[in-house]
Structure formats: C-alpha cells, structure tokens
PDB file of C-alpha atoms in Angstrom:
ATOM      1  CA  MET A 159      -0.079  -0.001  -0.047  1.00 48.00           C
ATOM      2  CA  GLN A 160       1.343   3.443  -0.967  1.00 55.00           C
ATOM      3  CA  ALA A 161       1.210   6.056   1.784  1.00 53.00           C
ATOM      4  CA  SER A 162      -0.778   9.156   0.881  1.00 53.00           C
ATOM      5  CA  PRO A 163       1.401  12.364   0.544  1.00 56.00           C
ATOM      6  CA  VAL A 164       1.354  14.808   3.482  1.00 49.00           C
ATOM      7  CA  PRO A 165      -0.969  17.739   2.460  1.00 55.00           C
ATOM      8  CA  ASP A 166       1.072  20.879   1.917  1.00 54.00           C
ATOM      9  CA  ALA A 167      -1.021  22.725   4.530  1.00 51.00           C
ATOM     10  CA  LEU A 168       0.173  20.273   7.203  1.00 48.00           C
ATOM     11  CA  ARG A 169       3.883  20.419   6.052  1.00 54.00           C
ATOM     12  CA  ARG A 170       3.722  24.213   6.308  1.00 59.00           C
ATOM     13  CA  GLN A 171       2.103  24.317   9.682  1.00 69.00           C
ATOM     14  CA  ARG A 172       4.237  26.606  11.825  1.00 81.00           C
ATOM     15  CA  SER A 173       4.555  27.171  15.514  1.00 88.00           C
ATOM     16  CA  VAL A 174       3.604  30.437  17.339  1.00 94.00           C
ATOM     17  CA  GLY A 175       4.866  31.021  20.792  1.00 95.00           C
ATOM     18  CA  HIS A 176       4.198  33.908  23.075  1.00 98.00           C
ATOM     19  CA  VAL A 177       5.020  34.788  26.635  1.00 98.00           C
ATOM     20  CA  ALA A 178       3.985  38.050  28.253  1.00 98.00           C
ATOM     21  CA  LEU A 179       5.250  38.696  31.800  1.00 98.00           C
ATOM     22  CA  SER A 180       4.540  41.460  34.203  1.00 99.00           C
ATOM     23  CA  VAL A 181       6.280  41.911  37.572  1.00 98.00           C
ATOM     24  CA  ALA A 182       6.156  44.279  40.362  1.00 98.00           C
ATOM     25  CA  ARG A 183       7.888  45.020  43.612  1.00 96.00           C
ATOM     26  CA  MET A 184       5.861  44.112  46.611  1.00 95.00           C
ATOM     27  CA  PRO A 185       5.549  46.095  49.853  1.00 93.00           C
ATOM     28  CA  GLY A 186       8.094  43.684  51.644  1.00 90.00           C
ATOM     29  CA  GLY A 187      10.635  44.462  48.892  1.00 92.00           C
ATOM     30  CA  ALA A 188      10.489  41.151  46.881  1.00 93.00           C
ATOM     31  CA  THR A 189       9.613  41.178  43.070  1.00 96.00           C
ATOM     32  CA  ARG A 190       6.738  39.049  42.249  1.00 95.00           C
ATOM     33  CA  VAL A 191       4.639  38.109  39.175  1.00 97.00           C
ATOM     34  CA  THR A 192       1.415  40.271  38.684  1.00 98.00           C
ATOM     35  CA  ASP A 193       0.445  38.948  35.274  1.00 98.00           C
ATOM     36  CA  LEU A 194       1.491  36.004  32.988  1.00 98.00           C
ATOM     37  CA  PHE A 195       0.303  34.935  29.494  1.00 98.00           C
ATOM     38  CA  GLU A 196       1.665  31.791  27.788  1.00 98.00           C
ATOM     39  CA  ALA A 197       0.902  30.384  24.311  1.00 97.00           C
ATOM     40  CA  GLY A 198       2.253  27.722  22.064  1.00 95.00           C
ATOM     41  CA  PRO A 199       5.554  25.989  23.031  1.00 95.00           C
ATOM     42  CA  LEU A 200       6.866  29.011  25.008  1.00 96.00           C
ATOM     43  CA  ARG A 201       6.552  28.566  28.771  1.00 97.00           C
ATOM     44  CA  LEU A 202       7.928  30.451  31.933  1.00 97.00           C
ATOM     45  CA  ARG A 203       9.377  28.583  34.912  1.00 96.00           C
ATOM     46  CA  LEU A 204       9.955  30.363  38.267  1.00 94.00           C
ATOM     47  CA  PRO A 205      12.600  28.840  40.462  1.00 90.00           C
ATOM     48  CA  ARG A 206      12.178  28.862  44.241  1.00 81.00           C
ATOM     49  CA  PRO A 207      12.775  32.462  45.364  1.00 76.00           C
ATOM     50  CA  GLU A 208      16.163  33.194  46.672  1.00 77.00           C
ATOM     51  CA  PRO A 209      17.619  36.486  48.128  1.00 81.00           C
ATOM     52  CA  GLY A 210      18.382  38.993  45.449  1.00 86.00           C
ATOM     53  CA  PRO A 211      16.571  39.624  42.022  1.00 94.00           C
ATOM     54  CA  MET A 212      13.665  37.492  41.065  1.00 96.00           C
ATOM     55  CA  GLU A 213      14.605  34.717  38.488  1.00 96.00           C
ATOM     56  CA  ALA A 214      12.368  33.552  35.664  1.00 97.00           C
ATOM     57  CA  VAL A 215      13.380  30.932  33.125  1.00 98.00           C
ATOM     58  CA  LEU A 216      12.006  30.690  29.488  1.00 97.00           C
ATOM     59  CA  LEU A 217      11.405  27.226  28.245  1.00 96.00           C
ATOM     60  CA  ASN A 218      10.684  26.202  24.484  1.00 95.00           C
ATOM     61  CA  SER A 219       8.937  22.934  24.786  1.00 92.00           C
ATOM     62  CA  ALA A 220       9.462  22.436  21.039  1.00 89.00           C
ATOM     63  CA  GLY A 221      13.273  22.031  21.486  1.00 86.00           C
ATOM     64  CA  GLY A 222      14.143  24.566  18.845  1.00 90.00           C
ATOM     65  CA  ILE A 223      12.677  27.036  16.338  1.00 91.00           C
ATOM     66  CA  ALA A 224      11.841  25.868  12.898  1.00 89.00           C
ATOM     67  CA  CYS A 225      11.399  27.756   9.626  1.00 84.00           C
ATOM     68  CA  GLY A 226       8.481  30.134   9.599  1.00 89.00           C
ATOM     69  CA  ASP A 227       7.888  29.870  13.422  1.00 94.00           C
ATOM     70  CA  ARG A 228       7.149  33.162  15.170  1.00 95.00           C
ATOM     71  CA  PHE A 229       8.056  33.664  18.849  1.00 96.00           C
ATOM     72  CA  THR A 230       7.298  36.800  20.962  1.00 98.00           C
ATOM     73  CA  ILE A 231       8.553  37.457  24.435  1.00 98.00           C
ATOM     74  CA  GLU A 232       7.368  40.497  26.467  1.00 99.00           C
ATOM     75  CA  ALA A 233       8.331  41.528  29.839  1.00 99.00           C
ATOM     76  CA  ARG A 234       7.160  44.670  31.926  1.00 99.00           C
ATOM     77  CA  LEU A 235       8.842  45.685  35.176  1.00 99.00           C
ATOM     78  CA  GLY A 236       7.111  47.915  37.593  1.00 98.00           C
ATOM     79  CA  ALA A 237       8.756  50.608  39.448  1.00 98.00           C
ATOM     80  CA  ASN A 238      11.776  49.241  41.510  1.00 98.00           C
ATOM     81  CA  ALA A 239      11.217  45.660  40.344  1.00 98.00           C
ATOM     82  CA  ASP A 240      14.401  43.519  40.042  1.00 98.00           C
ATOM     83  CA  LEU A 241      14.308  40.570  37.444  1.00 98.00           C
ATOM     84  CA  VAL A 242      16.676  38.244  35.773  1.00 98.00           C
ATOM     85  CA  LEU A 243      15.329  36.483  32.616  1.00 98.00           C
ATOM     86  CA  THR A 244      17.245  33.546  31.152  1.00 98.00           C
ATOM     87  CA  THR A 245      16.580  30.301  29.121  1.00 97.00           C
ATOM     88  CA  THR A 246      16.710  26.641  30.131  1.00 95.00           C
ATOM     89  CA  ALA A 247      19.238  25.856  27.319  1.00 93.00           C
ATOM     90  CA  ALA A 248      20.759  27.055  24.125  1.00 93.00           C
ATOM     91  CA  GLU A 249      18.143  27.955  21.459  1.00 94.00           C
ATOM     92  CA  LYS A 250      18.489  26.194  18.145  1.00 94.00           C
ATOM     93  CA  ILE A 251      17.438  27.765  14.851  1.00 94.00           C
ATOM     94  CA  TYR A 252      16.839  24.936  12.405  1.00 93.00           C
ATOM     95  CA  ARG A 253      17.527  24.897   8.669  1.00 91.00           C
ATOM     96  CA  SER A 254      14.849  26.567   6.608  1.00 90.00           C
ATOM     97  CA  ASP A 255      13.238  25.517   3.233  1.00 87.00           C
ATOM     98  CA  GLY A 256      12.442  29.091   2.563  1.00 85.00           C
ATOM     99  CA  PRO A 257      10.385  30.899   5.311  1.00 90.00           C
ATOM    100  CA  VAL A 258      12.002  33.084   7.680  1.00 93.00           C
ATOM    101  CA  THR A 259      11.805  32.485  11.455  1.00 94.00           C
ATOM    102  CA  ARG A 260      10.786  35.416  13.564  1.00 95.00           C
ATOM    103  CA  LEU A 261      11.768  36.122  17.128  1.00 96.00           C
ATOM    104  CA  ASP A 262      10.810  39.308  18.990  1.00 98.00           C
ATOM    105  CA  VAL A 263      11.635  40.501  22.405  1.00 98.00           C
ATOM    106  CA  ALA A 264       9.893  43.683  23.910  1.00 99.00           C
ATOM    107  CA  LEU A 265      10.855  45.030  27.199  1.00 99.00           C
ATOM    108  CA  THR A 266       9.444  47.744  29.429  1.00 99.00           C
ATOM    109  CA  LEU A 267      11.104  49.144  32.563  1.00 99.00           C
ATOM    110  CA  GLU A 268       9.431  51.710  34.847  1.00 99.00           C
ATOM    111  CA  PRO A 269      11.471  54.029  37.138  1.00 98.00           C
ATOM    112  CA  GLU A 270      14.324  52.346  38.973  1.00 98.00           C
ATOM    113  CA  ALA A 271      13.408  49.054  37.728  1.00 98.00           C
ATOM    114  CA  ALA A 272      16.537  46.660  36.893  1.00 98.00           C
ATOM    115  CA  LEU A 273      16.394  43.931  34.298  1.00 99.00           C
ATOM    116  CA  ALA A 274      19.108  41.515  33.387  1.00 98.00           C
ATOM    117  CA  TRP A 275      18.334  39.553  30.021  1.00 98.00           C
ATOM    118  CA  LEU A 276      20.758  36.566  30.118  1.00 98.00           C
ATOM    119  CA  PRO A 277      19.604  33.859  27.847  1.00 97.00           C
ATOM    120  CA  GLN A 278      22.016  31.113  26.774  1.00 96.00           C
ATOM    121  CA  GLU A 279      23.497  31.099  23.288  1.00 96.00           C
ATOM    122  CA  THR A 280      21.374  30.896  20.083  1.00 96.00           C
ATOM    123  CA  ILE A 281      22.738  28.326  17.550  1.00 95.00           C
ATOM    124  CA  LEU A 282      22.030  28.867  13.913  1.00 95.00           C
ATOM    125  CA  PHE A 283      22.070  25.602  11.739  1.00 94.00           C
ATOM    126  CA  ASP A 284      23.372  25.774   8.226  1.00 93.00           C
ATOM    127  CA  GLY A 285      20.407  27.137   6.060  1.00 92.00           C
ATOM    128  CA  ALA A 286      18.717  28.882   8.990  1.00 94.00           C
ATOM    129  CA  ARG A 287      16.950  32.081   8.285  1.00 94.00           C
ATOM    130  CA  LEU A 288      16.273  34.279  11.287  1.00 96.00           C
ATOM    131  CA  ALA A 289      14.915  37.780  11.727  1.00 96.00           C
ATOM    132  CA  ARG A 290      15.246  38.863  15.426  1.00 96.00           C
ATOM    133  CA  GLY A 291      14.149  42.080  16.973  1.00 97.00           C
ATOM    134  CA  PHE A 292      14.978  43.458  20.407  1.00 97.00           C
ATOM    135  CA  SER A 293      13.089  46.638  21.719  1.00 98.00           C
ATOM    136  CA  ALA A 294      13.008  48.271  25.021  1.00 98.00           C
ATOM    137  CA  GLU A 295      11.326  51.231  26.645  1.00 99.00           C
ATOM    138  CA  MET A 296      13.019  52.297  29.851  1.00 99.00           C
ATOM    139  CA  ALA A 297      12.789  55.072  32.388  1.00 99.00           C
ATOM    140  CA  ALA A 298      15.794  57.388  32.709  1.00 98.00           C
ATOM    141  CA  ASP A 299      16.732  55.916  35.990  1.00 98.00           C
ATOM    142  CA  ALA A 300      16.042  52.185  35.177  1.00 98.00           C
ATOM    143  CA  ARG A 301      18.919  49.807  34.727  1.00 98.00           C
ATOM    144  CA  LEU A 302      18.983  47.377  31.774  1.00 99.00           C
ATOM    145  CA  THR A 303      21.638  44.602  31.115  1.00 98.00           C
ATOM    146  CA  LEU A 304      21.275  42.665  27.919  1.00 98.00           C
ATOM    147  CA  PHE A 305      23.556  39.695  26.932  1.00 98.00           C
ATOM    148  CA  GLU A 306      23.246  37.782  23.640  1.00 97.00           C
ATOM    149  CA  ALA A 307      25.534  35.151  22.117  1.00 97.00           C
ATOM    150  CA  LEU A 308      25.342  33.703  18.620  1.00 96.00           C
ATOM    151  CA  VAL A 309      26.826  30.573  17.138  1.00 96.00           C
ATOM    152  CA  PHE A 310      27.058  30.046  13.466  1.00 94.00           C
ATOM    153  CA  GLY A 311      26.875  26.269  12.666  1.00 90.00           C
ATOM    154  CA  ARG A 312      27.174  23.166  14.832  1.00 87.00           C
ATOM    155  CA  ALA A 313      30.896  22.779  15.428  1.00 78.00           C
ATOM    156  CA  ALA A 314      30.449  19.422  17.008  1.00 76.00           C
ATOM    157  CA  LYS A 315      29.194  18.098  13.712  1.00 78.00           C
ATOM    158  CA  GLY A 316      31.729  19.948  11.593  1.00 79.00           C
ATOM    159  CA  GLU A 317      28.987  22.244  10.270  1.00 84.00           C
ATOM    160  CA  VAL A 318      29.626  25.668   8.790  1.00 83.00           C
ATOM    161  CA  MET A 319      26.919  28.092   7.602  1.00 87.00           C
ATOM    162  CA  ARG A 320      27.362  27.939   3.840  1.00 89.00           C
ATOM    163  CA  ASP A 321      23.957  29.444   3.457  1.00 91.00           C
ATOM    164  CA  GLY A 322      21.565  31.219   5.615  1.00 92.00           C
ATOM    165  CA  ARG A 323      20.301  34.695   6.735  1.00 94.00           C
ATOM    166  CA  LEU A 324      20.285  36.643   9.953  1.00 95.00           C
ATOM    167  CA  ALA A 325      18.800  40.143  10.298  1.00 96.00           C
ATOM    168  CA  ASP A 326      19.245  41.413  13.955  1.00 96.00           C
ATOM    169  CA  SER A 327      17.792  44.684  15.072  1.00 97.00           C
ATOM    170  CA  TRP A 328      18.108  46.359  18.492  1.00 97.00           C
ATOM    171  CA  ARG A 329      16.254  49.559  19.505  1.00 98.00           C
ATOM    172  CA  ILE A 330      16.399  50.899  23.062  1.00 98.00           C
ATOM    173  CA  ARG A 331      14.477  53.999  24.003  1.00 98.00           C
ATOM    174  CA  ARG A 332      15.257  55.770  27.381  1.00 98.00           C
ATOM    175  CA  ALA A 333      12.926  58.418  28.740  1.00 97.00           C
ATOM    176  CA  GLY A 334      11.060  58.454  25.360  1.00 97.00           C
ATOM    177  CA  ARG A 335      14.163  59.028  23.335  1.00 97.00           C
ATOM    178  CA  LEU A 336      16.167  56.580  21.117  1.00 98.00           C
ATOM    179  CA  ALA A 337      19.296  55.715  23.065  1.00 97.00           C
ATOM    180  CA  TYR A 338      20.837  52.742  21.209  1.00 97.00           C
ATOM    181  CA  ALA A 339      20.126  51.399  17.777  1.00 97.00           C
ATOM    182  CA  ASP A 340      22.064  48.443  16.163  1.00 95.00           C
ATOM    183  CA  THR A 341      21.279  46.603  12.944  1.00 95.00           C
ATOM    184  CA  PHE A 342      23.267  43.661  11.968  1.00 90.00           C
ATOM    185  CA  GLN A 343      22.606  41.510   8.813  1.00 94.00           C
ATOM    186  CA  LEU A 344      24.243  38.513   7.126  1.00 93.00           C
ATOM    187  CA  ASP A 345      23.080  36.733   4.098  1.00 93.00           C
ATOM    188  CA  GLY A 346      24.230  33.905   1.757  1.00 90.00           C
ATOM    189  CA  ASP A 347      27.529  32.218   2.489  1.00 93.00           C
ATOM    190  CA  ILE A 348      27.755  33.403   6.111  1.00 90.00           C
ATOM    191  CA  ALA A 349      31.023  31.463   6.738  1.00 90.00           C
ATOM    192  CA  ALA A 350      32.711  33.261   3.945  1.00 91.00           C
ATOM    193  CA  THR A 351      31.551  36.555   5.228  1.00 92.00           C
ATOM    194  CA  LEU A 352      32.657  35.820   8.792  1.00 91.00           C
ATOM    195  CA  ALA A 353      36.088  34.777   7.535  1.00 90.00           C
ATOM    196  CA  ARG A 354      36.834  38.287   6.352  1.00 91.00           C
ATOM    197  CA  ARG A 355      39.319  40.167   8.615  1.00 88.00           C
ATOM    198  CA  ALA A 356      37.054  43.255   8.627  1.00 86.00           C
ATOM    199  CA  VAL A 357      34.006  41.250   9.792  1.00 88.00           C
ATOM    200  CA  ALA A 358      34.833  38.546  12.287  1.00 88.00           C
ATOM    201  CA  GLY A 359      38.304  37.166  11.247  1.00 87.00           C
ATOM    202  CA  GLY A 360      36.930  33.621  11.079  1.00 85.00           C
ATOM    203  CA  ALA A 361      35.067  33.673  14.449  1.00 89.00           C
ATOM    204  CA  ARG A 362      32.127  31.414  14.540  1.00 92.00           C
ATOM    205  CA  ALA A 363      30.787  32.629  17.851  1.00 95.00           C
ATOM    206  CA  MET A 364      30.052  36.157  18.967  1.00 95.00           C
ATOM    207  CA  ALA A 365      28.383  37.887  21.913  1.00 97.00           C
ATOM    208  CA  THR A 366      27.234  41.385  22.934  1.00 97.00           C
ATOM    209  CA  LEU A 367      26.867  42.708  26.385  1.00 98.00           C
ATOM    210  CA  LEU A 368      24.921  45.960  26.498  1.00 98.00           C
ATOM    211  CA  HIS A 369      24.422  47.966  29.888  1.00 98.00           C
ATOM    212  CA  LEU A 370      22.253  50.973  30.229  1.00 98.00           C
ATOM    213  CA  ALA A 371      22.198  52.638  33.595  1.00 98.00           C
ATOM    214  CA  PRO A 372      22.935  56.112  35.134  1.00 97.00           C
ATOM    215  CA  ASP A 373      26.478  54.954  36.032  1.00 96.00           C
ATOM    216  CA  ALA A 374      27.130  52.897  32.958  1.00 98.00           C
ATOM    217  CA  GLU A 375      30.004  55.124  31.611  1.00 98.00           C
ATOM    218  CA  SER A 376      31.826  55.168  34.920  1.00 98.00           C
ATOM    219  CA  ARG A 377      32.111  51.357  34.746  1.00 98.00           C
ATOM    220  CA  LEU A 378      34.152  51.209  31.641  1.00 98.00           C
ATOM    221  CA  ASP A 379      37.510  50.649  33.489  1.00 98.00           C
ATOM    222  CA  GLN A 380      35.898  47.891  35.512  1.00 98.00           C
ATOM    223  CA  ALA A 381      34.718  46.208  32.290  1.00 98.00           C
ATOM    224  CA  ARG A 382      38.149  46.310  30.646  1.00 98.00           C
ATOM    225  CA  ASP A 383      39.700  44.930  33.922  1.00 98.00           C
ATOM    226  CA  LEU A 384      37.134  42.080  33.868  1.00 98.00           C
ATOM    227  CA  ILE A 385      38.199  41.236  30.173  1.00 97.00           C
ATOM    228  CA  GLN A 386      41.747  41.041  31.379  1.00 96.00           C
ATOM    229  CA  ALA A 387      40.767  38.905  34.433  1.00 97.00           C
ATOM    230  CA  ALA A 388      38.730  36.527  32.267  1.00 97.00           C
ATOM    231  CA  ASP A 389      41.922  35.345  30.488  1.00 94.00           C
ATOM    232  CA  CYS A 390      40.320  36.149  27.089  1.00 94.00           C
ATOM    233  CA  GLU A 391      43.586  35.942  25.288  1.00 92.00           C
ATOM    234  CA  ALA A 392      44.455  32.625  26.807  1.00 94.00           C
ATOM    235  CA  LEU A 393      41.078  31.420  25.670  1.00 95.00           C
ATOM    236  CA  SER A 394      41.526  32.821  22.153  1.00 95.00           C
ATOM    237  CA  VAL A 395      38.616  35.181  22.660  1.00 96.00           C
ATOM    238  CA  GLU A 396      38.797  38.723  21.392  1.00 96.00           C
ATOM    239  CA  ALA A 397      36.902  41.212  23.542  1.00 97.00           C
ATOM    240  CA  GLY A 398      36.610  44.916  23.879  1.00 97.00           C
ATOM    241  CA  ALA A 399      34.416  47.444  25.650  1.00 98.00           C
ATOM    242  CA  SER A 400      33.446  51.163  25.064  1.00 98.00           C
ATOM    243  CA  ALA A 401      30.999  53.533  26.874  1.00 98.00           C
ATOM    244  CA  TRP A 402      29.095  56.662  25.772  1.00 97.00           C
ATOM    245  CA  ASN A 403      25.788  58.475  26.525  1.00 95.00           C
ATOM    246  CA  GLY A 404      24.890  56.484  29.747  1.00 96.00           C
ATOM    247  CA  MET A 405      25.559  53.075  28.365  1.00 97.00           C
ATOM    248  CA  LEU A 406      28.305  50.411  28.049  1.00 98.00           C
ATOM    249  CA  VAL A 407      28.864  47.938  25.215  1.00 98.00           C
ATOM    250  CA  MET A 408      31.124  44.895  25.238  1.00 98.00           C
ATOM    251  CA  ARG A 409      31.754  42.583  22.218  1.00 97.00           C
ATOM    252  CA  LEU A 410      33.308  39.201  22.196  1.00 97.00           C
ATOM    253  CA  LEU A 411      34.447  36.995  19.304  1.00 96.00           C
ATOM    254  CA  GLY A 412      35.664  33.425  19.391  1.00 95.00           C
ATOM    255  CA  ALA A 413      36.335  30.548  17.127  1.00 92.00           C
ATOM    256  CA  GLU A 414      34.122  28.246  19.266  1.00 92.00           C
ATOM    257  CA  ILE A 415      31.393  28.829  21.750  1.00 94.00           C
ATOM    258  CA  GLY A 416      32.933  26.934  24.647  1.00 94.00           C
ATOM    259  CA  PRO A 417      35.768  29.313  25.364  1.00 96.00           C
ATOM    260  CA  LEU A 418      33.638  32.406  24.577  1.00 97.00           C
ATOM    261  CA  ARG A 419      30.920  31.140  27.020  1.00 96.00           C
ATOM    262  CA  LEU A 420      33.532  30.619  29.676  1.00 96.00           C
ATOM    263  CA  ALA A 421      34.951  34.141  29.169  1.00 97.00           C
ATOM    264  CA  ALA A 422      31.459  35.732  29.133  1.00 97.00           C
ATOM    265  CA  ALA A 423      30.332  33.886  32.324  1.00 97.00           C
ATOM    266  CA  ARG A 424      33.477  35.199  34.128  1.00 97.00           C
ATOM    267  CA  ILE A 425      32.757  38.736  32.878  1.00 98.00           C
ATOM    268  CA  LEU A 426      29.023  38.689  33.661  1.00 98.00           C
ATOM    269  CA  GLU A 427      29.568  37.383  37.196  1.00 97.00           C
ATOM    270  CA  GLY A 428      32.204  40.106  37.868  1.00 97.00           C
ATOM    271  CA  PHE A 429      30.192  42.793  36.254  1.00 98.00           C
ATOM    272  CA  ARG A 430      26.910  41.980  38.008  1.00 96.00           C
ATOM    273  CA  GLY A 431      28.595  41.005  41.326  1.00 95.00           C
ATOM    274  CA  ARG A 432      26.491  37.757  41.708  1.00 93.00           C
ATOM    275  CA  PRO A 433      26.426  34.228  40.265  1.00 93.00           C
ATOM    276  CA  LEU A 434      24.883  33.549  36.939  1.00 94.00           C
ATOM    277  CA  PRO A 435      21.432  31.856  36.864  1.00 92.00           C
ATOM    278  CA  ARG A 436      21.628  28.176  37.917  1.00 89.00           C
ATOM    279  CA  VAL A 437      20.402  26.858  34.491  1.00 92.00           C
ATOM    280  CA  TRP A 438      23.696  28.291  33.136  1.00 88.00           C
ATOM    281  CA  GLN A 439      25.623  25.793  35.426  1.00 80.00           C
ATOM    282  CA  THR A 440      23.712  22.766  34.504  1.00 66.00           C
TER     283      THR A 440
END
C-alpha cells in the first residue's frame, strides 16, 4: 500500500509561541509576578525564590525554532522591580526551506526597575533564516543589562553556515528618546563573510553585552579589567568595551562557543557581582 502524501497545509504548519510577563515590587521588597500569559510552546518557569533579584526561566518545549515559526517574548517591570530573565538551554534555529523564522523581544522598565536579560546562546544551523528584533522602553533611572551570544553552525558536527540569513535589530529608548540602535545582517555564504578580517576574522561565535544605567559610563575601566581577568587572550577570545551616553557595550568574538561562553560567564559574574542563573551551570 502506498502512503498518501502529506498535505502541503500540514507540512507548512508553523509554531507560534508567546510569553508576556509583568512583575512588580511588593511592599516587603520582593519582586513577584502580577500577570503572565503563555501560548504555544513557550513557557515560563519560576525557580524557588532566593535572596536577590527574582529569576524567571524561559522554556521552549518544542526544543528549537523551525522555519516560519514566530516567537514573541514580552516583559514589563514595575517601579523598583528587579528581574533576571534567562533560558533553560541554548536555542536552536533549524534549517529553513524558505520561510524566515521570527523572534521578537519587547521589554518595558518603569522608574528604578532593573532587568538582566541573560539567555543562553542561540545556535544557527546551516540554512537557518532568522529575523530577530529587540526593543526596550525604559525610564531614565532604570537599569538594563542585555547579553546575547550567537553561534554559526554546529561545530560538534563539523557544520559551517554555507547558506543562511540573519537580520538582527536592537532598539532601546530611554525616557522616550532613542538611546541605542544596532542593525546587523548576514546573508548567503555566512561562513565566507565571517572569515573576512574586517568582519569577524573567522570567528564562529560572537556575543554582545549591553548595559544602560545612570552609572554605565563610569564602569568602563571595570569592564576592561574584567576582560583581562577573564583570560580572554588565553581562551583565544577577542573582547573589547566602550561607553558613551549612559551606556556600556562589550563585544566578544571566538572560534568556538565553549571558550567564549567561559569568558562571558566570568565577565558577567564580575560585572553583576553575583552568580549567573543556575540553569547556566547545568
């Protein structure tokens, strides 16, 4: 008996995930969830409360993001709230047969709120097509720390990105005015583009640490000291930091994600003055 072909409508079925989280500072000083919406494979887990910022962990029950999937993550922090958002594991962006995967993150920080966005790395498979957007609206005295790491190809399988697309857009508004804008795009033979000295010098892993706070510029020397203390040179990780207009930006490049992740973990722990989320250590 010959199997019937799978209808095109089923083959083209795409996943839509959405998490919308609101937190507020309670009278006793702790940050707690005030509203939570979950849809599709995206879920939020809340570890047992411990002293310090509230921790929330994003979980993708699908195990990865396929071509044409659309994921949206929203977080709103009330005044004086303190939150760390992370992920259970590295996010995988699978090979696409044409459609673009869409991932959007929208953050809102009210006065004196503090948010650390610390997901684990995103791995792009050869042939992946990803459009990713970060946007944030924050009060003038809020504090926002964003960390994002990208890996191009699965090194353990000897894979390189001979074909694919990445469109990455970051827009941060502070007190209603645009404070930070960054657009990054790669298309076609990404491995060849990354091999260029003026682009990445052959690096297959990269990360950005962005910190916006009233005292961000005054922490530039500390950031550069942390780069030295992290033994980046010994790990074959290139890193640099700069600061202007109330923000600090650090970039890291490495041939592989393992050494870059180790250097980033050392830097993040020193910069934030506290351990990374527990899921980073499992």
